[in-house]
Short mmCIF file of C-alpha atoms in Angstrom, two decimals:
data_model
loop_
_atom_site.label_atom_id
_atom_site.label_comp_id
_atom_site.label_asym_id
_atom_site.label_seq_id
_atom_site.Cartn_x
_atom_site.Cartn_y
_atom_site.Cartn_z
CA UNK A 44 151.89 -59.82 198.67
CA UNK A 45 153.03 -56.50 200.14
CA UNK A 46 156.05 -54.24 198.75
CA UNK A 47 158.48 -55.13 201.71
CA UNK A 48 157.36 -58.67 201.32
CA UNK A 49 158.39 -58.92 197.95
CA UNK A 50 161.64 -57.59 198.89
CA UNK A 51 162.13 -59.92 201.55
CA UNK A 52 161.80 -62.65 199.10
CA UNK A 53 163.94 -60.43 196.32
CA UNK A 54 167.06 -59.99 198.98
CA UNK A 55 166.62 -63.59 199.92
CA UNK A 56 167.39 -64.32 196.20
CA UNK A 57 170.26 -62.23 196.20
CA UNK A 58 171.82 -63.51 199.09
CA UNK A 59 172.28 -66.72 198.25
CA UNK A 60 172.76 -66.39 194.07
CA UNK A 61 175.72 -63.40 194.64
CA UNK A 62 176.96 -64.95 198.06
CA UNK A 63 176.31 -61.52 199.78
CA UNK A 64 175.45 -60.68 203.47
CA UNK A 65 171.65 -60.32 204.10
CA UNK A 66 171.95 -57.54 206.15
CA UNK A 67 174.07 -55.50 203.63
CA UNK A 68 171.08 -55.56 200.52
CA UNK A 69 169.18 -52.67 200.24
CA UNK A 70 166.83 -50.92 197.48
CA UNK A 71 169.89 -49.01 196.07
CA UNK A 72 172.05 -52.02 195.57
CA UNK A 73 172.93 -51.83 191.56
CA UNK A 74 173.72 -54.97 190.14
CA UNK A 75 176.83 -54.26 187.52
CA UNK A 76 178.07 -51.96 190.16
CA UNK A 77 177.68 -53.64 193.11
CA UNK A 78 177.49 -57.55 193.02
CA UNK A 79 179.72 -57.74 190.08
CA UNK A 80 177.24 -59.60 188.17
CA UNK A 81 177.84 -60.20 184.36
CA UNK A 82 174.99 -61.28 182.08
CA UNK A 83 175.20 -64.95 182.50
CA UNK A 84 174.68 -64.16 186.48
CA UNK A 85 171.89 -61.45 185.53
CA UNK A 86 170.14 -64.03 183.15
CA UNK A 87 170.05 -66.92 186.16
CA UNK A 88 168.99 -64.23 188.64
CA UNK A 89 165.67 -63.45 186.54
CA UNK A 90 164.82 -67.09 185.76
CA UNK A 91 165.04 -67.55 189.53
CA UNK A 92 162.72 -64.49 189.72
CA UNK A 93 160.29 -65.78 187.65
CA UNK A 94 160.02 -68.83 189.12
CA UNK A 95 159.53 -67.57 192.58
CA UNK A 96 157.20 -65.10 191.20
CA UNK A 97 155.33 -67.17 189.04
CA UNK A 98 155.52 -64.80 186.27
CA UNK A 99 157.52 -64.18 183.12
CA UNK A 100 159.96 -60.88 182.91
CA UNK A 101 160.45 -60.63 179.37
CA UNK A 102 164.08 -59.96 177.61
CA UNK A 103 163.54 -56.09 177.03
CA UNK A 104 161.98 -55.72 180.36
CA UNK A 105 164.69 -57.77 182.27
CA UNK A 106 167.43 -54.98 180.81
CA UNK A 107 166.25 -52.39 182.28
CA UNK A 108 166.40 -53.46 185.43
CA UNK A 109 169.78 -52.30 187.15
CA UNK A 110 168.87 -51.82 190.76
CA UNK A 111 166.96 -54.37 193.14
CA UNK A 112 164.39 -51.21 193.64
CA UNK A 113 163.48 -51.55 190.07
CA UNK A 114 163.14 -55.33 190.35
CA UNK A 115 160.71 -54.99 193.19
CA UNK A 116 158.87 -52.39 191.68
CA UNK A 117 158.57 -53.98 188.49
CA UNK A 118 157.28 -57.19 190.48
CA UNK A 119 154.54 -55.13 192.53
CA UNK A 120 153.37 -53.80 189.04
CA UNK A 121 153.42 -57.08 187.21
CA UNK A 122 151.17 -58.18 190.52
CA UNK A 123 148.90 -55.58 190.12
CA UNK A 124 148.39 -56.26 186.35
CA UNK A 125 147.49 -59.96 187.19
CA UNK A 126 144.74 -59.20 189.61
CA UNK B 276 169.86 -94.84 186.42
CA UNK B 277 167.36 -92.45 183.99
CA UNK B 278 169.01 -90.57 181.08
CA UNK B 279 166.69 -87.73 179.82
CA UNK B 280 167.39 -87.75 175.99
CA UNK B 281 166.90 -84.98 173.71
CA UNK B 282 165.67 -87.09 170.25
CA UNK B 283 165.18 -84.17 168.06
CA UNK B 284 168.80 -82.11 168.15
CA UNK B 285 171.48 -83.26 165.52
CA UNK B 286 171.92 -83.31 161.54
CA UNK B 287 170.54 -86.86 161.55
CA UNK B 288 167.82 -86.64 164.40
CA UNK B 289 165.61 -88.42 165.83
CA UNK B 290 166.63 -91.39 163.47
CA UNK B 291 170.66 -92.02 164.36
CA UNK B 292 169.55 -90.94 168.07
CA UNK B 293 166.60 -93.67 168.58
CA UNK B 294 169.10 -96.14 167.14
CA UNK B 295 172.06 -95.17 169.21
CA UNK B 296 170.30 -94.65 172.37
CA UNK B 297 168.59 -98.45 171.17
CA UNK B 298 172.25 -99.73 170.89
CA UNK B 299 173.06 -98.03 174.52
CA UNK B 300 169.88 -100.24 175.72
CA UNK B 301 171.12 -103.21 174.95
CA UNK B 302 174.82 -102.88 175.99
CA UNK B 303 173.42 -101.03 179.52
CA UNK B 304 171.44 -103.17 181.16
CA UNK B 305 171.33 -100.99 184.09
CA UNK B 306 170.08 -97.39 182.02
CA UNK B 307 166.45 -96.52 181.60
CA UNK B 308 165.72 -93.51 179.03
CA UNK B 309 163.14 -90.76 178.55
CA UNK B 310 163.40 -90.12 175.41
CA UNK B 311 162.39 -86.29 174.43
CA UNK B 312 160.64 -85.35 170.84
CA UNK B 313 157.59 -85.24 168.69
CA UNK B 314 155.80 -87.82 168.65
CA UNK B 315 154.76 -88.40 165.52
CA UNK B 316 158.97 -88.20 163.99
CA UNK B 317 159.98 -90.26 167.26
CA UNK B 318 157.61 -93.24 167.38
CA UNK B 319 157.68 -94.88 164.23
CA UNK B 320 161.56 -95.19 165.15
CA UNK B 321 161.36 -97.22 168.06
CA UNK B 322 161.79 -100.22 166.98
CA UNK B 323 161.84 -102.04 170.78
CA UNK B 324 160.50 -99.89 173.54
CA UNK B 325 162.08 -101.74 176.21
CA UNK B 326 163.30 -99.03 179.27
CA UNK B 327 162.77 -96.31 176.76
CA UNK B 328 159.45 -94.25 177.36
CA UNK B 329 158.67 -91.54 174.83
CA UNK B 330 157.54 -88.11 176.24
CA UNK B 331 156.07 -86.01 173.78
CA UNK B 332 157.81 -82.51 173.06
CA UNK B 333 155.57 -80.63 170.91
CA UNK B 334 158.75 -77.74 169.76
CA UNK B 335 162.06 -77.80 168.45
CA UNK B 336 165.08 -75.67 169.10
CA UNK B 337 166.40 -75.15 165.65
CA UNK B 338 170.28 -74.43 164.85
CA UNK B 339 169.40 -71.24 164.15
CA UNK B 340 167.47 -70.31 167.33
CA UNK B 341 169.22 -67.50 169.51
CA UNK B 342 170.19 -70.00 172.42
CA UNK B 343 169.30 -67.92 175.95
CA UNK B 344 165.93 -66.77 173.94
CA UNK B 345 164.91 -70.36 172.91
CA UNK B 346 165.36 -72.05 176.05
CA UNK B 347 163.19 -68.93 177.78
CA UNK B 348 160.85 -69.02 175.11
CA UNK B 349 160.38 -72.81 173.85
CA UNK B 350 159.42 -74.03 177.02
CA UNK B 351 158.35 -77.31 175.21
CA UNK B 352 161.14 -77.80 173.36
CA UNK B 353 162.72 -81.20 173.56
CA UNK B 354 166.00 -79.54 174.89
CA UNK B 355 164.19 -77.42 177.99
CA UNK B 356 161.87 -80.35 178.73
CA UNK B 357 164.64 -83.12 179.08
CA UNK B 358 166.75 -80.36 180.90
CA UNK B 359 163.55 -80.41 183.15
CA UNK B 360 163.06 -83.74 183.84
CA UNK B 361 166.91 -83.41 185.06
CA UNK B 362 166.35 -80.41 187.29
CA UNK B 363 163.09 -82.49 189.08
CA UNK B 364 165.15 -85.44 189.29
CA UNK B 365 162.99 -87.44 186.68
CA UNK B 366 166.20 -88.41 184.95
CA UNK B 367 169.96 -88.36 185.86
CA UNK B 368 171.47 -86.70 183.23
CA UNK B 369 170.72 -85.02 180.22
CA UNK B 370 172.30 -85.75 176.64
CA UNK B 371 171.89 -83.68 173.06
CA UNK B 372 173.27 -83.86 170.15
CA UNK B 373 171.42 -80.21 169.28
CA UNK B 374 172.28 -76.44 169.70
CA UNK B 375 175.19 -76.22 171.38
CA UNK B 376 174.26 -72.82 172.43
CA UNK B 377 170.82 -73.94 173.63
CA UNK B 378 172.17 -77.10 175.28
CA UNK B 379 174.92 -75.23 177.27
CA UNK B 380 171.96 -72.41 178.32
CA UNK B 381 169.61 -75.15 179.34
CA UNK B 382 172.51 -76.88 181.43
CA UNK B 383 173.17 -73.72 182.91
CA UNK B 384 169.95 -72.41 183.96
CA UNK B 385 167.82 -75.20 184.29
CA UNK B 386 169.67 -78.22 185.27
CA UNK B 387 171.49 -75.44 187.18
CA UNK B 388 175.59 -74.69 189.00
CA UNK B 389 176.90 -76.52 191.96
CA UNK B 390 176.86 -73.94 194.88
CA UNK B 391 180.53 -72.20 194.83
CA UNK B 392 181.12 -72.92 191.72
CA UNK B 393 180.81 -69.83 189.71
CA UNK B 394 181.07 -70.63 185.85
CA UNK B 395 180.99 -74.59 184.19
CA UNK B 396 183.38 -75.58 181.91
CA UNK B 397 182.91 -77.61 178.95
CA UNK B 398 184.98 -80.51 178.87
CA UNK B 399 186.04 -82.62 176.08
CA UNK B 400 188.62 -85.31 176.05
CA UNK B 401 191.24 -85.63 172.89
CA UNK B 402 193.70 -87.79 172.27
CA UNK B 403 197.27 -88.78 172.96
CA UNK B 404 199.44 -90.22 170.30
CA UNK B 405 201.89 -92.85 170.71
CA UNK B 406 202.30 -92.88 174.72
CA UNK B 407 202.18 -96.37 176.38
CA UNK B 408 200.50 -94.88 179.30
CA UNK B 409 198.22 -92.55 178.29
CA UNK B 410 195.55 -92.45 175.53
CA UNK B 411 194.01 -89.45 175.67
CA UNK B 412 193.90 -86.09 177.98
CA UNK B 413 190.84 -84.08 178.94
CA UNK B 414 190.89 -79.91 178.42
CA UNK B 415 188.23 -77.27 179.73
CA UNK B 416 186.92 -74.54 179.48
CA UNK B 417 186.59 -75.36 175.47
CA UNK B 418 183.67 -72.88 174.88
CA UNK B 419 181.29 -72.67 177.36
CA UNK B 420 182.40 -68.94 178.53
CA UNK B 421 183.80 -66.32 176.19
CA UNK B 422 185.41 -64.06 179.34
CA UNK B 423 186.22 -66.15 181.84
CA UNK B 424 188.13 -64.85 184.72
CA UNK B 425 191.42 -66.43 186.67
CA UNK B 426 189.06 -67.98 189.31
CA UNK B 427 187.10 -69.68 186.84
CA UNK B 428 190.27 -71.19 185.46
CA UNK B 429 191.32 -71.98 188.85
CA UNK B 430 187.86 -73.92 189.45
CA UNK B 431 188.18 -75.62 185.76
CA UNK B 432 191.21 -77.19 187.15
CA UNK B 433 189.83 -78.88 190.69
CA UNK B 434 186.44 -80.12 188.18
CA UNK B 435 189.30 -81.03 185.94
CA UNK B 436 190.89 -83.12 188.16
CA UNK B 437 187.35 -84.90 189.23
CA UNK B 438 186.39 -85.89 185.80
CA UNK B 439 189.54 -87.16 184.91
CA UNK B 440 189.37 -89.43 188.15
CA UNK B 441 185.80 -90.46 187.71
CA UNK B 442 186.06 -91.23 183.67
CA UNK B 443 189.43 -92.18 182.88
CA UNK B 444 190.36 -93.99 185.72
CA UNK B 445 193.45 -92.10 186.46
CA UNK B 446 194.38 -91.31 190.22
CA UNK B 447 196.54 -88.62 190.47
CA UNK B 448 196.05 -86.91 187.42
CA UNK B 449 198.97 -84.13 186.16
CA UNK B 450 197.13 -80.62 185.89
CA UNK B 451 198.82 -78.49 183.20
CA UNK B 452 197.82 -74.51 182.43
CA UNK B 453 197.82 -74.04 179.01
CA UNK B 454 200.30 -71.23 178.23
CA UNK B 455 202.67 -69.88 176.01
CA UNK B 456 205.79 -71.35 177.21
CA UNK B 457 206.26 -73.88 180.32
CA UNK B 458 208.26 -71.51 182.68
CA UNK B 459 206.45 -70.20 185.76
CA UNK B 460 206.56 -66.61 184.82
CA UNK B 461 205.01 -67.41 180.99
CA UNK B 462 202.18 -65.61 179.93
CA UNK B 463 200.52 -62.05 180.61
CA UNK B 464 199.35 -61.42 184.28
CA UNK B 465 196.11 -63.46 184.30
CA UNK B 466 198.06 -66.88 183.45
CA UNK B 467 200.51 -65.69 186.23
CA UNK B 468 198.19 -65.32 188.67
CA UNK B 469 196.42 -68.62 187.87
CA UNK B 470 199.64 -70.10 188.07
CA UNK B 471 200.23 -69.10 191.90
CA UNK B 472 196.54 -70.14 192.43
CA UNK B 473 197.18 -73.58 190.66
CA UNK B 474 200.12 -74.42 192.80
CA UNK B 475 198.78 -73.36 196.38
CA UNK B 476 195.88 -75.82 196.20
CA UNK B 477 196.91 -78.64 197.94
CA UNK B 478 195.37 -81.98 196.88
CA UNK B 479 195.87 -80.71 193.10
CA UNK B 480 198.79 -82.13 191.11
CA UNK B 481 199.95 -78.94 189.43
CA UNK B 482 202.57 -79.97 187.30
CA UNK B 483 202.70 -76.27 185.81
CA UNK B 484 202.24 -74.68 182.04
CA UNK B 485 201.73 -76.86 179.06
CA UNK B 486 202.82 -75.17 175.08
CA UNK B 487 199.63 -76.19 173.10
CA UNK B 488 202.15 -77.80 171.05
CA UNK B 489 202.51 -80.54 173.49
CA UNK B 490 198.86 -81.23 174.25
CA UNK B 491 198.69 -84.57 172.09
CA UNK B 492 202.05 -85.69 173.15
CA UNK B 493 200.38 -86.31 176.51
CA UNK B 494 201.96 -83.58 178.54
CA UNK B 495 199.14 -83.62 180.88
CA UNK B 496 196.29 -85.73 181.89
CA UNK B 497 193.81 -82.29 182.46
CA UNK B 498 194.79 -79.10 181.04
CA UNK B 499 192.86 -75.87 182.00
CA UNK B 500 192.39 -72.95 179.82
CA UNK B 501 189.98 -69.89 179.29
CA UNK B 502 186.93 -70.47 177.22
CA UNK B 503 188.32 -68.31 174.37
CA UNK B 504 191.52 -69.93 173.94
CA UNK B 505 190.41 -73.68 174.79
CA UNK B 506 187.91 -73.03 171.87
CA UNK B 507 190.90 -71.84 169.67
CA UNK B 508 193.17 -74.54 170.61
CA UNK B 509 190.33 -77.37 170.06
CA UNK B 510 189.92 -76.24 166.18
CA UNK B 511 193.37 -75.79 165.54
CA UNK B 512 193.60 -79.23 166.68
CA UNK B 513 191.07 -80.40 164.53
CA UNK B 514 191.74 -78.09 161.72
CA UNK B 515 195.24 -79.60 161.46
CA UNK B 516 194.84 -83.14 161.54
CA UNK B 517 192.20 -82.93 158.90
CA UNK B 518 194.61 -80.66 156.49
CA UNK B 519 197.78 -83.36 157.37
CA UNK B 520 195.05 -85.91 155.87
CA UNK B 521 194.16 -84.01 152.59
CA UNK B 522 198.01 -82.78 152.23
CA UNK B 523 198.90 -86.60 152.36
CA UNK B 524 195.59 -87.29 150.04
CA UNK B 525 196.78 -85.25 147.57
CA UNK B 526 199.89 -86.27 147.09
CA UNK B 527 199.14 -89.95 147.12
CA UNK B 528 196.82 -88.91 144.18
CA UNK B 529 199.19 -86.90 142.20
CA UNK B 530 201.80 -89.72 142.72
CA UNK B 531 201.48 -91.75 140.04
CA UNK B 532 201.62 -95.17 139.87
CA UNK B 533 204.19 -95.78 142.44
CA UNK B 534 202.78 -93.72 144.94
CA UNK B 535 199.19 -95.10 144.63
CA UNK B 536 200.29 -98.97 145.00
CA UNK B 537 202.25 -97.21 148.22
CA UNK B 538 199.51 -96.05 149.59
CA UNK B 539 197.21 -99.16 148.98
CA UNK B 540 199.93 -101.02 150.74
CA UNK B 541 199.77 -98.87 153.66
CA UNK B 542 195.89 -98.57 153.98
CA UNK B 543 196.04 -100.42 157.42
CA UNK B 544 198.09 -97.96 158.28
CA UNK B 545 195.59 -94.55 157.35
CA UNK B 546 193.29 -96.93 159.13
CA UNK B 547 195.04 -97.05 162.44
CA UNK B 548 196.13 -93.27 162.10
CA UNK B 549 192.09 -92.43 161.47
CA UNK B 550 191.45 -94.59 164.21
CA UNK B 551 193.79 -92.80 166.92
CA UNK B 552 192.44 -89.33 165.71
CA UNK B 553 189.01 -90.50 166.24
CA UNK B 554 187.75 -88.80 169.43
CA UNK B 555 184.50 -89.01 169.10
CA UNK B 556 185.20 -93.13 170.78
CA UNK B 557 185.14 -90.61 173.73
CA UNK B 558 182.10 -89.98 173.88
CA UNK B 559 180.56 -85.94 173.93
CA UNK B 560 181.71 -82.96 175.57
CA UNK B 561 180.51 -82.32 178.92
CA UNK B 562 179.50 -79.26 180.65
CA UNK B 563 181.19 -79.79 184.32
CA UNK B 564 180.24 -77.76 186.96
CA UNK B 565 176.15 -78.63 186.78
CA UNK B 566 174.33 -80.45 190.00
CA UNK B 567 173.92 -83.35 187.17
CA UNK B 568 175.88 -84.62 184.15
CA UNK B 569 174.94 -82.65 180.91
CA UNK B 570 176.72 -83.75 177.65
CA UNK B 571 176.64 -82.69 173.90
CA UNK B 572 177.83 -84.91 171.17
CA UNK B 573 178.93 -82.95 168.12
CA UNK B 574 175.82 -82.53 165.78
CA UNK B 575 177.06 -84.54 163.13
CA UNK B 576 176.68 -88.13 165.18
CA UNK B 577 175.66 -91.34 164.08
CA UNK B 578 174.55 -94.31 166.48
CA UNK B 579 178.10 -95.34 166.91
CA UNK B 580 178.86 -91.79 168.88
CA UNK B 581 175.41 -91.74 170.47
CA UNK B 582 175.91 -95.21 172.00
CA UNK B 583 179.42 -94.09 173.07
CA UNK B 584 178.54 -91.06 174.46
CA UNK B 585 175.78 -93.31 176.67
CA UNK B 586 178.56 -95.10 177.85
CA UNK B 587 180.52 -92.03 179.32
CA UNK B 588 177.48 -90.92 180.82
CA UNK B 589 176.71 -94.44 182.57
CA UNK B 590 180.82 -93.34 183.88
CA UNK B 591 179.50 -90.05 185.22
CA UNK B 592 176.33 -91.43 186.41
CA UNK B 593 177.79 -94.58 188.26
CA UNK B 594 180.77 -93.04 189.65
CA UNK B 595 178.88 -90.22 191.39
CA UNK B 596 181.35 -87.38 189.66
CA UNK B 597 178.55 -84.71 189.95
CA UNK B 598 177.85 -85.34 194.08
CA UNK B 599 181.69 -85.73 194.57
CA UNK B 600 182.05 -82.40 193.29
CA UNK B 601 179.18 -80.93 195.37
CA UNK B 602 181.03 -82.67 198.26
CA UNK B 603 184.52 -80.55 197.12
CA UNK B 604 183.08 -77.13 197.08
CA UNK B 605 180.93 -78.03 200.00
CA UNK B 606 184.54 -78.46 202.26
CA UNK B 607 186.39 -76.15 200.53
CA UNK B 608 184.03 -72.72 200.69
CA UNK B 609 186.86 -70.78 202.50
CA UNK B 610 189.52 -71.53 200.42
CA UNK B 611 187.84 -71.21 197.77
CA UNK B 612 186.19 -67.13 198.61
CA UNK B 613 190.25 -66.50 199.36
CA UNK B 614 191.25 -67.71 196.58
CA UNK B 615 188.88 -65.42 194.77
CA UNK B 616 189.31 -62.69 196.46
CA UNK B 617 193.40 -62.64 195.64
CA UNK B 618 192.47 -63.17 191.94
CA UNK B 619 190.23 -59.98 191.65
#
């Protein structure tokens, strides 16, 4: 899967878990800041991650991720390890 | 209807759970179970295997288990594979007597929120004392969020009112804030603003703020309340009634004579008193708010409580409480996105 593929899929996500326009996501959007999400949101968001991706973000990994660039970068990674 | 059962969560699993849920068989004609656990503990219980079928679960969520990290981690745990079978739509609902914790995290994010509704609420229902017309009330949010904003309260009440329709039977039921005083203006600015929420909805019947005080008097057929404070308010409750009994103990015991043949004349009297206290006849606590019924009994059940707790969930199940909701926040998405907006 390419890079703007997996955001596709990423924005997709966010769209429709943090009721936001589609048009309006972009690589910069940070989660705390920007879509007001607390941990119980952030928590739901990864397991939705996962199971679109089809691969496990683990705890210590999942904090680090603040901005929806990170979370597509850390998916094209994970990807990469796989293969 | 399916039930997914965990078997293993509960100070006297799987044995009190096989029986109850072998109790719930027989009075439930209509209710098949799936029955969670490993199989070696679970088996050897069963004494009739009639609409129960036994699906292994090789790991258990322990008490002490952190609950978000268990249910990501123990993916065949009893808990996250009943919790499954919900989310497939294997089973109908899903009932444990386990980890609360773990329970509410695998309600949440397997069996998963109704769209537009932000945060569930756990319900439980308590009773009323000495009111012809009413025997008990229902409250929520009584744990399941530690900060819970206005709008959450705001959807507690609506889910409130559903449940309270659904499972007691009642068809217009009163919708009280909890507060610190019954005026409008009670309270800091958070219960104020709930309050103006509360009484623009429409098909809500708002009667206003209910004193904690009041709550077993029957001042309200639902009452909403953060997560913190219906948590508070739940023990107090409990905490009381179970001093009253030991205050009264006690003094029967250091009575004397007189007040021990007293107190053996009023033992049908304790009796009834335990009896109204009782709320465990209710059934469990239910975590409103999910795409299907979820419900935790406290940990100490026996097969009494399980089989009661079936009972309320053949309610849920048969009166459709879960898709009426669905249907609510389906109609109401405007209202609902103002509403939040005016309670950021």
């Amino acid at each position: 899967m390419t890079r703007t593929e997996i955001f596709d899929q990423v924005a997709d996500i966010i769209a429709d878990h943090f009721e936001v326009e589609r048009d309006g996501i972009n690589e910069q959007l940070n989660f705390k800041q920007d879509l007001d999400a607390d941990s119980i949101d952030f928590v739901e968001f990864v397991l939705e991650l996962e199971d679109t991706f089809g691969s496990e973000i683990s705890d210590e990994d999942a904090e680090k991720l603040n901005t929806i660039g990170e979370v597509v970068d850390y998916i094209v990674a994970h990807q990469a390890e796989q293969k | 209807m399916k039930i997914a059962v965990d078997a293993m969560g509960g100070d006297y699993a799987p044995a009190e759970i096989i029986k109850g849920i072998e109790q719930a068989r027989d009075a439930y004609p209509d209710i098949e179970f799936l029955v969670f656990g490993q199989e070696d503990q679970v088996k050897p219980l069963i004494q009739n295997d009639t609409r129960i079928t036994l699906v292994p679960a090789s790991e258990v969520i322990t008490m002490e288990d952190e609950p978000v990290r268990a249910i990501r981690r123990k993916k065949q745990s009893s808990i996250v594979l009943a919790a499954t079978a919900v989310k497939e739509g294997q089973a109908d609902a899903f009932f444990s007597a386990g980890n609360s914790g773990a329970v509410l995290a695998a309600g949440l994010l397997i069996v998963g929120r109704i769209k537009g509704i932000d945060r569930p609420g756990l319900t439980t229902t308590l009773p009323v004392l000495r009111k012809p017309d009413q025997s008990s009330f229902v409250m929520l949010d009584v744990g399941a969020n530690a900060d819970t904003k206005p709008f959450n309260v705001v959807q507690y009440a609506v889910m409130g009112q559903y449940y309270a329709q659904s499972v007691m039977h009642v068809d217009h039921p009163r919708v009280g804030l909890l507060n610190n005083g019954t005026e409008a203006d009670k309270g800091d600015k958070a219960h104020q603003a709930i309050y103006q929420a509360l009484s623009g909805i429409n098909d809500l019947n708002f009667i206003g703020n209910v004193e904690s005080r009041e709550l077993l008097n029957g001042a309200a057929d639902v009452v909403v309340t953060d997560g913190f404070t219906g948590n508070a308010t739940l023990k107090a409750i409990e905490g009381t009634a179970l001093s009253m009994l030991k205050l009264i103990k006690g003094e029967i015991m250091s009575g004397g004579l007189g007040g021990k043949i007293g107190a053996s004349m009023l033992k049908p009297v304790f009796k009834n008193v335990q009896q109204a206290m009782d709320y465990s006849q209710y059934g469990g606590a239910v975590l409103l708010g999910l795409k299907a019924p979820v419900v935790k009994t406290h940990g100490s059940s026996k097969a009494p409580t399980i089989k009661n707790t079936i009972g309320q969930i053949h309610e849920l199940i048969q009166t459709e409480s879960a898709a009426k909701l669905v249907s609510y926040f389906d109609q109401h998405t405007d209202e609902m996105a103002a509403l939040k907006e005016s309670l950021k």
